[in-house]
Short mmCIF file of C-alpha atoms in Angstrom, two decimals:
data_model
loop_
_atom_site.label_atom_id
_atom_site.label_comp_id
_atom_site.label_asym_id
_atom_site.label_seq_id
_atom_site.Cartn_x
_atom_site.Cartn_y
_atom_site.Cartn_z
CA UNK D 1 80.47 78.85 108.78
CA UNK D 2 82.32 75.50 110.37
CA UNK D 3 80.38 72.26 110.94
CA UNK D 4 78.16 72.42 113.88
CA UNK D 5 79.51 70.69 117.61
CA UNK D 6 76.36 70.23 120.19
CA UNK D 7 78.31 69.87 124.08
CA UNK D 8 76.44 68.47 126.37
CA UNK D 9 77.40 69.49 130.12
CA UNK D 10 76.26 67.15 133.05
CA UNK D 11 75.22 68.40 136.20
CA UNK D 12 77.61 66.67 137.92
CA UNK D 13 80.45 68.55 136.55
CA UNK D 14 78.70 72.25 136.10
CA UNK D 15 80.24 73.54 139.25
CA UNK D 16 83.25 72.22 138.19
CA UNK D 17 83.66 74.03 134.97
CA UNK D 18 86.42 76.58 135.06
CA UNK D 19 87.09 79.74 133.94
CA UNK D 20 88.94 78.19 131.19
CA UNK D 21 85.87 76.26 129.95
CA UNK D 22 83.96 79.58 129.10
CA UNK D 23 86.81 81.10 127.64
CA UNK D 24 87.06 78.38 125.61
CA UNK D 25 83.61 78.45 123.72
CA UNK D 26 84.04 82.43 123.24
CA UNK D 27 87.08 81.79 121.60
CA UNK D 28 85.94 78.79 119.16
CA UNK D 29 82.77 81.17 118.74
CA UNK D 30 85.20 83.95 117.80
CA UNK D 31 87.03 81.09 115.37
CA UNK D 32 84.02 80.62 113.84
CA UNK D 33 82.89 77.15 115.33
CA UNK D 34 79.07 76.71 115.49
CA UNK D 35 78.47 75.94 118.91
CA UNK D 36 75.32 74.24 121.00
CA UNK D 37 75.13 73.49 124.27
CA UNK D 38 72.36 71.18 126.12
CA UNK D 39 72.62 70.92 129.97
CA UNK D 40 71.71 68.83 132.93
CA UNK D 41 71.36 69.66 136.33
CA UNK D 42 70.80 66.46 138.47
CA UNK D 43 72.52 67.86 141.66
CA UNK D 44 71.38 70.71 141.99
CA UNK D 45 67.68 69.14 141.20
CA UNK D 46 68.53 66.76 144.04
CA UNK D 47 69.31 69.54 146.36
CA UNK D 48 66.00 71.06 145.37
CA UNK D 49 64.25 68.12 145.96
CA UNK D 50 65.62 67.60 149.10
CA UNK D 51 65.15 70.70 150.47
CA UNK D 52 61.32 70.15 149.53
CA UNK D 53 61.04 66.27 150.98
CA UNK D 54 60.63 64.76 147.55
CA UNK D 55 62.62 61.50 147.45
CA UNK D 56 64.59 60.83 144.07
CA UNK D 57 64.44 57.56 142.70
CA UNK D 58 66.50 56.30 139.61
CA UNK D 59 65.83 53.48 137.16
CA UNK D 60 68.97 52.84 134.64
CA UNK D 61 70.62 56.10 135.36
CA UNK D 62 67.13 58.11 134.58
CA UNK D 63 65.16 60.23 136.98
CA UNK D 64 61.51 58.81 138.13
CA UNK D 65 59.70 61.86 137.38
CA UNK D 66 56.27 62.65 139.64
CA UNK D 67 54.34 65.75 138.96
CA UNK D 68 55.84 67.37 141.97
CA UNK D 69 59.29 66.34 140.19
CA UNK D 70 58.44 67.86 137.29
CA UNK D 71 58.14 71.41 138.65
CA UNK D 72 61.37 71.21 140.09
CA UNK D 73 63.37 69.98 137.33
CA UNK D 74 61.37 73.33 135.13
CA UNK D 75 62.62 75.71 137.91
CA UNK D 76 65.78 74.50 138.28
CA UNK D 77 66.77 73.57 134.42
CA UNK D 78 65.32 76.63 133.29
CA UNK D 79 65.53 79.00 135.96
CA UNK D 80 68.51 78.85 137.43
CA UNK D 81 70.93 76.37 135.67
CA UNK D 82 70.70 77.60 132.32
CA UNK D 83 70.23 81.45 133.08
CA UNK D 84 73.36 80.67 134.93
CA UNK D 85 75.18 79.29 132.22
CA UNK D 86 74.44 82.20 130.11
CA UNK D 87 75.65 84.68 132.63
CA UNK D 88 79.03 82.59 133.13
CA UNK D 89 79.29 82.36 128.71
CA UNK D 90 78.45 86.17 128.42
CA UNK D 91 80.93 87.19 131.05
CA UNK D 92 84.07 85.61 129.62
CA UNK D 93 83.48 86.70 125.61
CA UNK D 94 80.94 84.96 124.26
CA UNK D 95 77.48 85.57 122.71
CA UNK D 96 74.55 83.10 124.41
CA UNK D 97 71.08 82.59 124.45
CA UNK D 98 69.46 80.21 127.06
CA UNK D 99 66.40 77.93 125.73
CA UNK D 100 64.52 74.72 126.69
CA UNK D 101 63.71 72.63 124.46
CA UNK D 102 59.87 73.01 125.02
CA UNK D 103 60.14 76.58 123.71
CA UNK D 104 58.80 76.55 119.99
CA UNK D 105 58.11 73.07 120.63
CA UNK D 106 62.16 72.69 119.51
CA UNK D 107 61.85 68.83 121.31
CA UNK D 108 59.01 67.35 120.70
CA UNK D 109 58.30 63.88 123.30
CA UNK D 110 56.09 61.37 123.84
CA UNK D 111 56.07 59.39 127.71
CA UNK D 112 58.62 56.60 128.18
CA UNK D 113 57.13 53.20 128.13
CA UNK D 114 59.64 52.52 131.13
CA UNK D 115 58.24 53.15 134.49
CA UNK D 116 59.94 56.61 135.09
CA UNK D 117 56.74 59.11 135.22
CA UNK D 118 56.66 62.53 133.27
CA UNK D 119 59.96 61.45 131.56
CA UNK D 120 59.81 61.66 127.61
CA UNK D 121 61.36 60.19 124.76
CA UNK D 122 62.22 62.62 122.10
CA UNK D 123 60.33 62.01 118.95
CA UNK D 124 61.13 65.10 117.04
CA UNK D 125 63.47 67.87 117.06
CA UNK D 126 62.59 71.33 115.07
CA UNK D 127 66.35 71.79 113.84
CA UNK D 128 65.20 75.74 112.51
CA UNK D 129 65.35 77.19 116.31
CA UNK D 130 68.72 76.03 117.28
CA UNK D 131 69.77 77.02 113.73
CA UNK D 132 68.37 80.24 114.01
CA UNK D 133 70.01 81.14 117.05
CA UNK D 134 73.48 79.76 115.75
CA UNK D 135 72.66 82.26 112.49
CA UNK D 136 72.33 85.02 114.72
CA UNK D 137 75.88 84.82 116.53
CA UNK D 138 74.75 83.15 119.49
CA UNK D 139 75.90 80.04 121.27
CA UNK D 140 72.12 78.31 121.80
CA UNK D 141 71.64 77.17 125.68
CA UNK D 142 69.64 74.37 125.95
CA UNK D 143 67.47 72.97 128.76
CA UNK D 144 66.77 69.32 128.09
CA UNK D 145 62.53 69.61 128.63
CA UNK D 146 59.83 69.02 126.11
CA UNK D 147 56.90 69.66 124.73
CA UNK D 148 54.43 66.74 124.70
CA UNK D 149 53.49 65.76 121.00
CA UNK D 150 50.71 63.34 122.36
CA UNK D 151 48.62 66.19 124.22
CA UNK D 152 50.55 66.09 127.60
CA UNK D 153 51.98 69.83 128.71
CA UNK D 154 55.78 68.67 129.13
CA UNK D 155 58.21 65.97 129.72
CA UNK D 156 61.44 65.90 131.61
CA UNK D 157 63.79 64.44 129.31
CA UNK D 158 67.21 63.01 129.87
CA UNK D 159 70.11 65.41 129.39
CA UNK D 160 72.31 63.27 127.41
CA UNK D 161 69.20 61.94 124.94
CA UNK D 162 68.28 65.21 124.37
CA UNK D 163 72.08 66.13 123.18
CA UNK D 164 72.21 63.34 121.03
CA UNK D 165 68.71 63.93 119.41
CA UNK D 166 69.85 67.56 118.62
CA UNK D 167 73.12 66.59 117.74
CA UNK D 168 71.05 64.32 115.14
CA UNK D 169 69.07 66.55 113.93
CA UNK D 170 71.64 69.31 113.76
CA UNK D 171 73.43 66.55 111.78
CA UNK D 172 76.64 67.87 113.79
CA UNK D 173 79.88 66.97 113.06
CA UNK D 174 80.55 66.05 116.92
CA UNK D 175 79.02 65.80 119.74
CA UNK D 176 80.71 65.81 123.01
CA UNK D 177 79.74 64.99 126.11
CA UNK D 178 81.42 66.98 129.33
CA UNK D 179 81.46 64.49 132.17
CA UNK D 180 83.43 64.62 135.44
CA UNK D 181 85.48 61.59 133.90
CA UNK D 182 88.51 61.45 131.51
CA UNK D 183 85.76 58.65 129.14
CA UNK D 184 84.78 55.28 129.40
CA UNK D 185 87.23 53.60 131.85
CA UNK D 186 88.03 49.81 131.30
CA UNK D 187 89.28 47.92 134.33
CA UNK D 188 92.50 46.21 134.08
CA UNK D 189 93.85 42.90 135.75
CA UNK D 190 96.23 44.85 138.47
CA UNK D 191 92.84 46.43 139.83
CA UNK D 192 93.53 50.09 137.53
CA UNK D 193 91.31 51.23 135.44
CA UNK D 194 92.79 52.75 131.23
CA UNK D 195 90.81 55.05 129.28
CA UNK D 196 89.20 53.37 126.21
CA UNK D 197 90.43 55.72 123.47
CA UNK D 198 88.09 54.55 121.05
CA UNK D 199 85.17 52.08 120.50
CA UNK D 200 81.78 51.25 118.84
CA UNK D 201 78.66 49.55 119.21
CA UNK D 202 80.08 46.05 119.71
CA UNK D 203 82.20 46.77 122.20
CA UNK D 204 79.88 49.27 124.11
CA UNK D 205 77.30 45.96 124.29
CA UNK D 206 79.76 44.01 125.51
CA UNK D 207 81.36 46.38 127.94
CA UNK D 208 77.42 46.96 129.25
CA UNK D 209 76.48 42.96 129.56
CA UNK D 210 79.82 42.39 130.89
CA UNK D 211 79.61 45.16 134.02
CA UNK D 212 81.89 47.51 132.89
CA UNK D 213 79.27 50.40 131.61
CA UNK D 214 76.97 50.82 134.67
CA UNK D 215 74.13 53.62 136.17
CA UNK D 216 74.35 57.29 134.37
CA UNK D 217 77.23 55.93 131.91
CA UNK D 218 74.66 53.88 130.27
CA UNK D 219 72.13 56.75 128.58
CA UNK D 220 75.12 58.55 127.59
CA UNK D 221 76.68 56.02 125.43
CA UNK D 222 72.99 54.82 124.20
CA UNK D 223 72.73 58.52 123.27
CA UNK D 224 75.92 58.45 121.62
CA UNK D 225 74.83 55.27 119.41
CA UNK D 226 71.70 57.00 118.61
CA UNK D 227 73.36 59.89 117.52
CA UNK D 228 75.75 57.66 115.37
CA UNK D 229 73.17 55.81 113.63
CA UNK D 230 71.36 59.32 112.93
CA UNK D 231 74.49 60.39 111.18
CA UNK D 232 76.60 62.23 113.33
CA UNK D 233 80.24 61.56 112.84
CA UNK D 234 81.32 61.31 115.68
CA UNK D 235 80.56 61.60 119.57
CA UNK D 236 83.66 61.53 122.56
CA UNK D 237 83.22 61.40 126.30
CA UNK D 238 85.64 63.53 128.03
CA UNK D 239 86.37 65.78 130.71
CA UNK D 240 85.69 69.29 128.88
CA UNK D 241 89.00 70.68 129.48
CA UNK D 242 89.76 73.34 127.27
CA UNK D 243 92.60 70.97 125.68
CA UNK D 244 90.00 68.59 125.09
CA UNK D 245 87.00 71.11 123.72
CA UNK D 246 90.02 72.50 121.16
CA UNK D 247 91.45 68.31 120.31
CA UNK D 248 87.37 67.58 119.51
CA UNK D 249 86.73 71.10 117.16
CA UNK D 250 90.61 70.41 115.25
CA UNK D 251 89.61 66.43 114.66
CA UNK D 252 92.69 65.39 117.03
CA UNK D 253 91.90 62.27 119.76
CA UNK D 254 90.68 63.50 122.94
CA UNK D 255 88.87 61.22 125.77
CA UNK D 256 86.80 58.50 124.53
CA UNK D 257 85.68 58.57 121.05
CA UNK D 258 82.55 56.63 119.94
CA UNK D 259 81.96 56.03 116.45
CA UNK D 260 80.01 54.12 113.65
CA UNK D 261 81.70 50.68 112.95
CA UNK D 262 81.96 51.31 109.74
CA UNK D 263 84.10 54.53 110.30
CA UNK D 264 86.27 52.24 112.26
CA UNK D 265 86.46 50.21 109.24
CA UNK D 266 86.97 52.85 106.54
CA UNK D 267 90.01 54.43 109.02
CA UNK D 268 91.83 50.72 108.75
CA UNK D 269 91.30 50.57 105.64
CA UNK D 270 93.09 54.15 104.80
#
């Protein structure tokens, strides 16, 4: 069995996945490649919500979560999103099974101390389920809720934290997260913006406290640090073109890659 790779897919790009995506993961299942996939589903939540006359309200990037919220974001992430995800997996060639995370208490959370509501902060992951899935010959499906550790029933937690804590935990070789752009995009002094091709922590605090890293963007590279310093090797923003899914599982340079400092430092060095 290969090293594990945990994909996270936003919600702003699942409708945008093509064909090519699924076919994709069915073949680097067939290859071997130990594959996990956590999900999001903000627009299609906000759709929901809408439909229902609950406003949404966002603090850094993450969802303000009301009890009323919270049932939403269980029937769509679970219900529909990830069920759907399976179907689309299953129908081009490969082998899934759809989860959230509060089933056998896999994440385990605790309430924000931010003003956001029923939104969590991961404090545990139970690696075993995920790995049991993987050891069956299934691609695990995860919806990012969780069981509460400190009595509550369940948390809504943010798609890209709950990647990276699995990714963690999984102690994955990569994790990548599927957005609907090419990575972290650096503006320039004739008013374009060029991909970052690689960075760390430094330059991610500077690129945040200077502007450039702003709203969603922000939890996803946070995730990605956490997931660093947890000792994954390495985690790159991209677009989730097949290209890119096959560059990230062979080690070549696709989108943005994010790693440790002292990688970067070990790589000069070579």
């Amino acid at each position: 069995m290969q090293g594990i790779v945990v994909i996270k897919c936003g919600g702003s790009t699942m409708e945008q996945l093509p064909d090519s995506f699924f076919q994709t993961i069915a073949r680097l299942q067939k290859m071997g490649k130990q594959l996990v996939i956590v999900h999001g589903g903000g627009p299609a939540i906000n759709s929901m919500l809408e439909r229902l006359a609950i406003s949404s309200v966002f603090v850094d990037g993450l969802r303000v979560t009301c009890e009323d919220t919270l049932e939403v974001v269980e029937m769509v992430l679970c219900g529909q999103i990830n069920k759907w995800l399976v179907r689309r997996l299953t129908e081009h060639g490969a082998r899934a099974w759809g989860v959230s995370g509060m089933d056998g208490s896999m994440l385990m959370a605790v309430r924000t101390e931010k003003p956001l509501g029923w939104v969590g902060e991961v404090k545990a992951v139970d690696a075993a389920i995920p790995r049991t899935i993987l050891g069956q010959g299934y691609v695990p499906v995860i919806a990012p809720l969780a069981a509460g550790i400190d009595g509550a029933e369940r948390y809504n937690v943010n798609a890209d934290v709950s990647a990276g804590a699995i990714a963690a935990a999984l102690r994955a070789e990569s994790l990548i997260m599927v957005t609907d752009v090419p990575g972290i995009l650096k503006p320039e002094a004739d008013g374009t913006k060029a991909l970052v091709s690689k960075t760390d922590e430094a330059e991610i605090g500077r690129m945040i406290s200077e502007g450039m890293i702003t709203g969603g963007m922000i939890p996803k590279v946070q995730a990605a640090l956490d997931a660093l310093s947890a000792g994954v090797a390495q985690v790159v923003i991209c677009r989730g073109t097949a290209e890119d899914l096959l560059k990230v599982c062979q080690g070549e340079p696709a989108g943005t890659a994010i790693v440790a400092a002292a990688a970067e430092k070990n790589q000069a060095a070579r």
